[in-house]
PDB file of C-alpha atoms in Angstrom:
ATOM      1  CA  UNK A 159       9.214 -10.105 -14.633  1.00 57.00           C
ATOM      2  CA  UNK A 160      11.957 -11.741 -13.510  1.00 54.00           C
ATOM      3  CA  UNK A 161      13.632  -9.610 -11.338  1.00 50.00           C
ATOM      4  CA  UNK A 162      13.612 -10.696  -8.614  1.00 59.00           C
ATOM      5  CA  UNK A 163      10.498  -8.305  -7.330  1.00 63.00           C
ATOM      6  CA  UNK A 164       8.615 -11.103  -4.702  1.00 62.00           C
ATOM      7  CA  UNK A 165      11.950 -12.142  -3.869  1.00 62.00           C
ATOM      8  CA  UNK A 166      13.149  -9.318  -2.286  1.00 63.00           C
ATOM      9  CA  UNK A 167       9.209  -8.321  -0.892  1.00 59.00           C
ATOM     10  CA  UNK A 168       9.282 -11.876   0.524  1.00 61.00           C
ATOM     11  CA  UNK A 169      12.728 -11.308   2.415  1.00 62.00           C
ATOM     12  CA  UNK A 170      11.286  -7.611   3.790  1.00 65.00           C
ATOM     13  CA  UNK A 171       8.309  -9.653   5.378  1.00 61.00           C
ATOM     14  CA  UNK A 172      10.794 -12.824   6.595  1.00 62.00           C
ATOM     15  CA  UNK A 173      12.933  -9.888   8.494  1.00 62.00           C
ATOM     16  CA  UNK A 174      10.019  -8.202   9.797  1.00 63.00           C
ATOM     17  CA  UNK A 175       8.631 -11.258  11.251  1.00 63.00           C
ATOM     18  CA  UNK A 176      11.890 -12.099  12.889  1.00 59.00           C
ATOM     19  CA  UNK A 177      12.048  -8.595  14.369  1.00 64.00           C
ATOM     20  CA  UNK A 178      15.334  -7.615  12.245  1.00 63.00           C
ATOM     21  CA  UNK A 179      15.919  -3.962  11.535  1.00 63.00           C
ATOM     22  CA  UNK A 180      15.446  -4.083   7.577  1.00 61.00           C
ATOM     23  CA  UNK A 181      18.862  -1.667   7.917  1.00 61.00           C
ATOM     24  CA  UNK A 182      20.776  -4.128   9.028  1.00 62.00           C
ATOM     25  CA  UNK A 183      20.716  -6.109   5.540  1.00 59.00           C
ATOM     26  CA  UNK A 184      20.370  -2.551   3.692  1.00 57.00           C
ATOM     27  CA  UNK A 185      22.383  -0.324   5.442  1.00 58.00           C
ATOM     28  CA  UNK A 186      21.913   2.728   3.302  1.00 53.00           C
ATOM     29  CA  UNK A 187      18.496   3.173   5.008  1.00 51.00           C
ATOM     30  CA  UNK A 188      17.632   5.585   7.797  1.00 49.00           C
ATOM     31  CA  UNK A 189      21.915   7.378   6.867  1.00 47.00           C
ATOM     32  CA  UNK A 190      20.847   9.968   4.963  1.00 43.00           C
ATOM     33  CA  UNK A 191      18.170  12.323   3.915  1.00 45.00           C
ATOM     34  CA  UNK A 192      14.382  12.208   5.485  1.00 47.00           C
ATOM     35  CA  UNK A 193      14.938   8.726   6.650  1.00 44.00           C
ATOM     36  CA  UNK A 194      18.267   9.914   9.129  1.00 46.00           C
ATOM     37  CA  UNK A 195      17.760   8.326  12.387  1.00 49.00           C
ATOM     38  CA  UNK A 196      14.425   6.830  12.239  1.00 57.00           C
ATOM     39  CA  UNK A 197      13.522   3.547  12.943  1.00 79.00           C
ATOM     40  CA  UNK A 198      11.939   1.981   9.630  1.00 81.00           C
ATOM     41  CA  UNK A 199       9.679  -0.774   9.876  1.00 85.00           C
ATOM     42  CA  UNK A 200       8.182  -2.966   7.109  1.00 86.00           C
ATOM     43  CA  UNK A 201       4.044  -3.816   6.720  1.00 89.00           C
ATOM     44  CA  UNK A 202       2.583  -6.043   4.143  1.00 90.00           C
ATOM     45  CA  UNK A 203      -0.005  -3.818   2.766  1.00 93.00           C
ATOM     46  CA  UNK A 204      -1.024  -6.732  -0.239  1.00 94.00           C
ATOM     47  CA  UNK A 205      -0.390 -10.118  -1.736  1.00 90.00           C
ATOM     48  CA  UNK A 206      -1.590 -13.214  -2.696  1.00 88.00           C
ATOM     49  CA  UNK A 207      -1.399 -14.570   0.372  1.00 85.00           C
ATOM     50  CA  UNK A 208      -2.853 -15.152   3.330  1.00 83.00           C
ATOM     51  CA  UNK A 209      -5.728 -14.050   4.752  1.00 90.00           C
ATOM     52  CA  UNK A 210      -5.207 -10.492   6.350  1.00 92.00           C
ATOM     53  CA  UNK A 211      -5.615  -9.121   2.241  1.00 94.00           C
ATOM     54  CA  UNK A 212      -8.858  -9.380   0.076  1.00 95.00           C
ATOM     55  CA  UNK A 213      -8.305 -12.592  -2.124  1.00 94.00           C
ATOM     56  CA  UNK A 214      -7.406 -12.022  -5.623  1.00 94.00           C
ATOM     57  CA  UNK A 215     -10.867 -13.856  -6.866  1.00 95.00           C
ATOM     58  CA  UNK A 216     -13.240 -10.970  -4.623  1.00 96.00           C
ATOM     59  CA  UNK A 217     -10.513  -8.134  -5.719  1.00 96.00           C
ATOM     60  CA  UNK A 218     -11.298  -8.950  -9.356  1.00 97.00           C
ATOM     61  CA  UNK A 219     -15.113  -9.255  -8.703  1.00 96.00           C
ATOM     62  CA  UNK A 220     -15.395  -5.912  -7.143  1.00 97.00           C
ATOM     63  CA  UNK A 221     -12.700  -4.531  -9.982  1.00 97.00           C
ATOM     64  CA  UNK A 222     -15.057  -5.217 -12.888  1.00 96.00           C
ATOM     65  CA  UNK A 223     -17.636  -3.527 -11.799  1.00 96.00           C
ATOM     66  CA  UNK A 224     -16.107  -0.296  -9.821  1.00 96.00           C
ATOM     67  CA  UNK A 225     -15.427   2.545 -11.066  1.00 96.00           C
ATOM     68  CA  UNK A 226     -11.711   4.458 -10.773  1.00 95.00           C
ATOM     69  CA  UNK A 227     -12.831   6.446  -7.851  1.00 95.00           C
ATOM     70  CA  UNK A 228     -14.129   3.422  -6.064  1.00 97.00           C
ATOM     71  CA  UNK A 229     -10.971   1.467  -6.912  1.00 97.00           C
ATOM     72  CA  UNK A 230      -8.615   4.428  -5.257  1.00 96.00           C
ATOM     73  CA  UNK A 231     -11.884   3.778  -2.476  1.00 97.00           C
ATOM     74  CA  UNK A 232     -10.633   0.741  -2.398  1.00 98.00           C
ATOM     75  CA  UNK A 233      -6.657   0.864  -2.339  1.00 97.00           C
ATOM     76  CA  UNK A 234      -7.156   3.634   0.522  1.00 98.00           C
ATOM     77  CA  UNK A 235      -9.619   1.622   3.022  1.00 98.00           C
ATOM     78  CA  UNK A 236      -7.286  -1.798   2.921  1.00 97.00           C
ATOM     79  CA  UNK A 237      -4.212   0.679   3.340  1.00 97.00           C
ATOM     80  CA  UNK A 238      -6.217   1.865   6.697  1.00 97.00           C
ATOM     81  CA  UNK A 239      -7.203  -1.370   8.113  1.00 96.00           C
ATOM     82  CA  UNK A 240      -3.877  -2.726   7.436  1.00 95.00           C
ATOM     83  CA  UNK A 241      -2.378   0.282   9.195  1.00 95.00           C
ATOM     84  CA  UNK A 242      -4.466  -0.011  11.920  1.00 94.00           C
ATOM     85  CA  UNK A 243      -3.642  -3.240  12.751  1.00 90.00           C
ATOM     86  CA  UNK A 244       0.044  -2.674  12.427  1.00 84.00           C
ATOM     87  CA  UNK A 245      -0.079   0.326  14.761  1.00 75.00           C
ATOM     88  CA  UNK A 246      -1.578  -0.961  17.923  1.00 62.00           C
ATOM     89  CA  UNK A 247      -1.177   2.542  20.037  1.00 64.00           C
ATOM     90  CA  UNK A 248      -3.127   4.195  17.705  1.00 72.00           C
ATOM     91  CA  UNK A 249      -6.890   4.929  18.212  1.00 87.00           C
ATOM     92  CA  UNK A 250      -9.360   2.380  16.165  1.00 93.00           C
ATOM     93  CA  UNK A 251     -10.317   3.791  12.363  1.00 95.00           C
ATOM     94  CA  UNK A 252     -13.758   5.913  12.212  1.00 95.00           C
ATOM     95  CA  UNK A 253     -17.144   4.005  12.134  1.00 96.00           C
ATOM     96  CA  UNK A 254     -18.721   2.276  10.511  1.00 97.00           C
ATOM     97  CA  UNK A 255     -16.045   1.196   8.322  1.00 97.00           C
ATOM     98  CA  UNK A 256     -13.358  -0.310  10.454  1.00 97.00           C
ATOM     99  CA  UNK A 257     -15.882  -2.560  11.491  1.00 97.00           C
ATOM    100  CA  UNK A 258     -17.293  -3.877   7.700  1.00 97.00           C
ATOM    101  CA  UNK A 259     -13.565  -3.994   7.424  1.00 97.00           C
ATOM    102  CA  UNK A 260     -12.522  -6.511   9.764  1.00 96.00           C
ATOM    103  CA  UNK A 261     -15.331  -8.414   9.021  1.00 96.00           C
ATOM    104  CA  UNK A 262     -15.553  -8.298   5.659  1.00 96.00           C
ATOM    105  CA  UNK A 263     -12.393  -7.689   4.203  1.00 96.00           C
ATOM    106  CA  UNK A 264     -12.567  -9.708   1.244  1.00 96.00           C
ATOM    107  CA  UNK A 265     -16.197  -8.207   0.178  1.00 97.00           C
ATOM    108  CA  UNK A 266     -15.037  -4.727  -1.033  1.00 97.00           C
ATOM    109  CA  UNK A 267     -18.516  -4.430  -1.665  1.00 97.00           C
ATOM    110  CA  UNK A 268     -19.195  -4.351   1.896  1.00 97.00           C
ATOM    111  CA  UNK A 269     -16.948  -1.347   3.302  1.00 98.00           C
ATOM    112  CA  UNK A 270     -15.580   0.823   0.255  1.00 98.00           C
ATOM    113  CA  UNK A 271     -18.794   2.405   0.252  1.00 97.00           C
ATOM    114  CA  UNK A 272     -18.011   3.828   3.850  1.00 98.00           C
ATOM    115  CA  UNK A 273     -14.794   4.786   2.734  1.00 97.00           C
ATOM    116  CA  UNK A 274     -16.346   7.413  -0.071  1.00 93.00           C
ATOM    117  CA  UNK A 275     -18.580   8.380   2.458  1.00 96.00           C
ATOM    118  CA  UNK A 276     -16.507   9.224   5.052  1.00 96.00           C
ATOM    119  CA  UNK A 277     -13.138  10.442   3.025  1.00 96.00           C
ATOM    120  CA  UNK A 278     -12.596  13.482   5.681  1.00 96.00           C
ATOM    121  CA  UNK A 279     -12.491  10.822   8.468  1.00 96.00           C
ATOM    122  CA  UNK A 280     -10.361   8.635   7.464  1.00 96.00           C
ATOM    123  CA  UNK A 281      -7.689  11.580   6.228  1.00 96.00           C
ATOM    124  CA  UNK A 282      -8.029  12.756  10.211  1.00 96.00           C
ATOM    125  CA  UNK A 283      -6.760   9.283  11.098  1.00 96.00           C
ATOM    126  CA  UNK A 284      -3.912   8.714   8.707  1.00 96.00           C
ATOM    127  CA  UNK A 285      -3.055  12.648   9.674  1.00 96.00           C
ATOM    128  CA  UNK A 286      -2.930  11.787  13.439  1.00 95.00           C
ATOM    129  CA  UNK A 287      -1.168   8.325  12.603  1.00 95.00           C
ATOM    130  CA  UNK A 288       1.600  10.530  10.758  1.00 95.00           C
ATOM    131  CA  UNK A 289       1.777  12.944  13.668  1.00 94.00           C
ATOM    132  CA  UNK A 290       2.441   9.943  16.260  1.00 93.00           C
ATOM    133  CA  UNK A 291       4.570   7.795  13.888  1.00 92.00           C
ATOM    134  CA  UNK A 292       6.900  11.391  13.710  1.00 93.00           C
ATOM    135  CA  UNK A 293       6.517  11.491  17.284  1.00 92.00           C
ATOM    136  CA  UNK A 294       7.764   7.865  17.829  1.00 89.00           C
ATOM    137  CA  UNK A 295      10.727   8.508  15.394  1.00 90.00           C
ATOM    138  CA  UNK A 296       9.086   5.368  12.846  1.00 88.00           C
ATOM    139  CA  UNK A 297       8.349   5.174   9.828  1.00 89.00           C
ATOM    140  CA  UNK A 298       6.450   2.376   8.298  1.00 88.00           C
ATOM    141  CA  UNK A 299       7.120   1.545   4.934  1.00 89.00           C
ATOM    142  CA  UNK A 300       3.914  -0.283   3.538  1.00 92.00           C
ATOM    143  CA  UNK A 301       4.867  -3.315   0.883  1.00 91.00           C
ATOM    144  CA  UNK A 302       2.871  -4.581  -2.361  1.00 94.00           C
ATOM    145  CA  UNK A 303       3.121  -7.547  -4.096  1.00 90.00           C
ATOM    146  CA  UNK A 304       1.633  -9.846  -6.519  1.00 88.00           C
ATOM    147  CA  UNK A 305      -0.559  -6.997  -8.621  1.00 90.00           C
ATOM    148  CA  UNK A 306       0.508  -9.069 -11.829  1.00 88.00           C
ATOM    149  CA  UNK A 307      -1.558 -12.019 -10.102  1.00 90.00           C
ATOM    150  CA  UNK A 308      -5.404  -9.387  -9.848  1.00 92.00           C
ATOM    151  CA  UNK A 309      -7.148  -9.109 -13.307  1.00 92.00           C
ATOM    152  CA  UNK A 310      -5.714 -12.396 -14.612  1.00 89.00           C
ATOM    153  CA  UNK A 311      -8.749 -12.971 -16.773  1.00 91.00           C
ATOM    154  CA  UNK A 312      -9.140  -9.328 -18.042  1.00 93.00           C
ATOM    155  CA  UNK A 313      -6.316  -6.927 -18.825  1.00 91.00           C
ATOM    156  CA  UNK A 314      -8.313  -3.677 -18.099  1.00 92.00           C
ATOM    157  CA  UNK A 315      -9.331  -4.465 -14.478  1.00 94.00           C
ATOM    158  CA  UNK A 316      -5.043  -5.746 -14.282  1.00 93.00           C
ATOM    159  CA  UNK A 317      -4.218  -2.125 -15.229  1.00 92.00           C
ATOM    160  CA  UNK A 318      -6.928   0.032 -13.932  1.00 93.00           C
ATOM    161  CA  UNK A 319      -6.256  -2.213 -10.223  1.00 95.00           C
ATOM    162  CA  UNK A 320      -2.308  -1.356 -10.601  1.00 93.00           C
ATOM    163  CA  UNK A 321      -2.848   2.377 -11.810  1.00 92.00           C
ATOM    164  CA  UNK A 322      -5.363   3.462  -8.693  1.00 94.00           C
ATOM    165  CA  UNK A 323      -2.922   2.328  -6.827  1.00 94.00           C
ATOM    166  CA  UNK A 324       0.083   4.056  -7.842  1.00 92.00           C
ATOM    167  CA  UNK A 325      -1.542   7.273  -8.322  1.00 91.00           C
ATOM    168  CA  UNK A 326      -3.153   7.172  -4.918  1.00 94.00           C
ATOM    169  CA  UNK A 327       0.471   6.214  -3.514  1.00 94.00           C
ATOM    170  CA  UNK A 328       1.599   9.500  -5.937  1.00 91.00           C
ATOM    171  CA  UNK A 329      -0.732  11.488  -3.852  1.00 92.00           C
ATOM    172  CA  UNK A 330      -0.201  10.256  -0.543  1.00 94.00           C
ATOM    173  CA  UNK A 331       3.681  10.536  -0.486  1.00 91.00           C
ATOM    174  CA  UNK A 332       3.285  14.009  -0.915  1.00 90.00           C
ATOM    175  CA  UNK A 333       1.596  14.777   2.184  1.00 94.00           C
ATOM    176  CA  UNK A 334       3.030  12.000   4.226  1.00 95.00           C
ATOM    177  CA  UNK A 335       6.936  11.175   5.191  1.00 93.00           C
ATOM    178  CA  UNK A 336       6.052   8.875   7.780  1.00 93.00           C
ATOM    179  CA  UNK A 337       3.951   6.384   5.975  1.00 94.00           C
ATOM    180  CA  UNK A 338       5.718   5.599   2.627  1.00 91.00           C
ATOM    181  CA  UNK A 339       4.551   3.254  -0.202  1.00 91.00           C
ATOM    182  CA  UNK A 340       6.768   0.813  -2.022  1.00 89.00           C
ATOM    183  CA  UNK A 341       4.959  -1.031  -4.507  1.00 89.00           C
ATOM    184  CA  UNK A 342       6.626  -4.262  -6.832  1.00 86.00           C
ATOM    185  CA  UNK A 343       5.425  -3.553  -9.964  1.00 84.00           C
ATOM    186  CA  UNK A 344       5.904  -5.135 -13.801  1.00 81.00           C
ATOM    187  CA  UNK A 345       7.205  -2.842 -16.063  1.00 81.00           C
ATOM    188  CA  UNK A 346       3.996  -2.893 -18.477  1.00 82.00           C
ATOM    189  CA  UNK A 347       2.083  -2.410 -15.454  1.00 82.00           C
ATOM    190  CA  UNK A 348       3.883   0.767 -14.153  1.00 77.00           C
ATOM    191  CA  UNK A 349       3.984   2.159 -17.938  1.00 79.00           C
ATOM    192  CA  UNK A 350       0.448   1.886 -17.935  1.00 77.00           C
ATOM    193  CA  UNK A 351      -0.224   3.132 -15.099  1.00 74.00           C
ATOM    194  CA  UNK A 352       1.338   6.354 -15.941  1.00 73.00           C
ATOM    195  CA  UNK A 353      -1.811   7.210 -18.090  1.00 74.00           C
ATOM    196  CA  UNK A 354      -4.252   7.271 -15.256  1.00 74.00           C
ATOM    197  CA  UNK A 355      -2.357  10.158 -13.608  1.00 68.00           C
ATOM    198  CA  UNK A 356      -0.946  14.025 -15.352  1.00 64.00           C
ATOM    199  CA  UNK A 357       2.054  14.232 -12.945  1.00 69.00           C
ATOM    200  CA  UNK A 358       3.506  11.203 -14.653  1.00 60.00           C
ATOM    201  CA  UNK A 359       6.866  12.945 -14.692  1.00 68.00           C
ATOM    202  CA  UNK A 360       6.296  12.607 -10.610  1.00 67.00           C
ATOM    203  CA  UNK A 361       5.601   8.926 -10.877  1.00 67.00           C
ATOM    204  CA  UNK A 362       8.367   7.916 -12.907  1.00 66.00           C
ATOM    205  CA  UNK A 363      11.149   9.998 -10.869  1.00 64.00           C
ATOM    206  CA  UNK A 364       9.983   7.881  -7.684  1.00 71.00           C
ATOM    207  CA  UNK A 365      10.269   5.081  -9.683  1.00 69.00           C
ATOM    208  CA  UNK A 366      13.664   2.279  -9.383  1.00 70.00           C
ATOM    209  CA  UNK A 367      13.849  -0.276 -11.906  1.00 70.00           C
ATOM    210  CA  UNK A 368      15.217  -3.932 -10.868  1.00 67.00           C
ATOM    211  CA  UNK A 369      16.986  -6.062 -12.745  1.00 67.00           C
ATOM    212  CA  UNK A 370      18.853  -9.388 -12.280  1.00 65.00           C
ATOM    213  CA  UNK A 371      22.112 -10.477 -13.210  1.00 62.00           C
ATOM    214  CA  UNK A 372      22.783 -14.137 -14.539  1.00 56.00           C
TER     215      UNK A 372
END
């Protein structure tokens, strides 16, 4: 807390908005590694604000009463519809979800059901998505903020929201290179999230801590 965390997650979205490369600020992406000579992009995958994320209130709703599985459900669905509006080349998400999506996003209730029931679909899309971004030479690096801000009433849904994501971030990054998670994350939330996962070690080594200097 403190760090600086929505600070820097609010500059990534300024420069995407004003079509900046996000290397030309932080030049040390796209020199080296898996990153060399791609063409990184930023998308907000959640926040407080505005309207193109579930709001907090619904999140914590549907959080109460979900189970771990459905919350992963849930982290997994947004991260598609988000993705698919993003990429605009790309073929539409599989049916019937991308529509209870877009027209429901802030009733998880209303479309995380077709996400469990059509798991194999949706991993088609986000594999064909990974094929074209490689293709293209992108890679879109998908944002979250404001996790401290879900749960504020109860501690459990806080933690439980926080750890599905992380751990379904875990899993994703290693299967794909083109889509890449960064999530902004309170310590106590990322220690605790750490439980709900047994490659912790993983976790932690793709973890960076922040801190700010007075």
């Amino acid at each position: 807390k403190g760090a600086g965390k929505t600070a820097m997650f609010n500059a990534l979205n300024a420069l995407e908005r004003a079509g900046t490369p996000s290397a030309r600020f932080f030049p040390e992406l796209g020199q080296s590694g898996q990153t060399a000579n791609l063409r990184l992009e930023w998308l907000e995958g959640f926040s407080k604000a505005g309207t193109q994320h579930p709001g907090p209130a619904a999140v914590d709703a549907y959080a109460a009463q979900a189970g771990d599985a459905d919350l992963r459900s849930f982290w997994l669905g947004h991260l598609t519809g988000r993705l698919a509006e993003r990429s605009a080349t790309a073929e539409p998400p599989p049916e019937p979800f991308w529509t209870a999506w877009r027209d429901a996003r802030s009733d998880p209730g209303a479309w995380v059901p077709h996400v469990s029931a059509h798991l194999p679909r949706l991993s088609v899309w986000l594999d064909r998505l990974e094929r074209r971004l490689a293709e293209q030479g992108k890679t879109l690096q998908v944002g979250y903020d404001d996790l401290d801000r879900l749960g504020i009433y109860d501690r459990d849904v806080r933690h439980r929201l926080a750890g599905t994501l992380l751990t379904l971030w875990l899993s994703l990054s290693q299967r794909y290179r083109q889509i890449r998670g960064k999530v902004f994350v309170r310590e106590d939330l990322f220690r605790s999230s750490l439980t709900f996962t047994t490659d912790a070690s993983k976790l932690e080594s793709r973890s960076a801590v922040l801190t700010s200097r007075t």
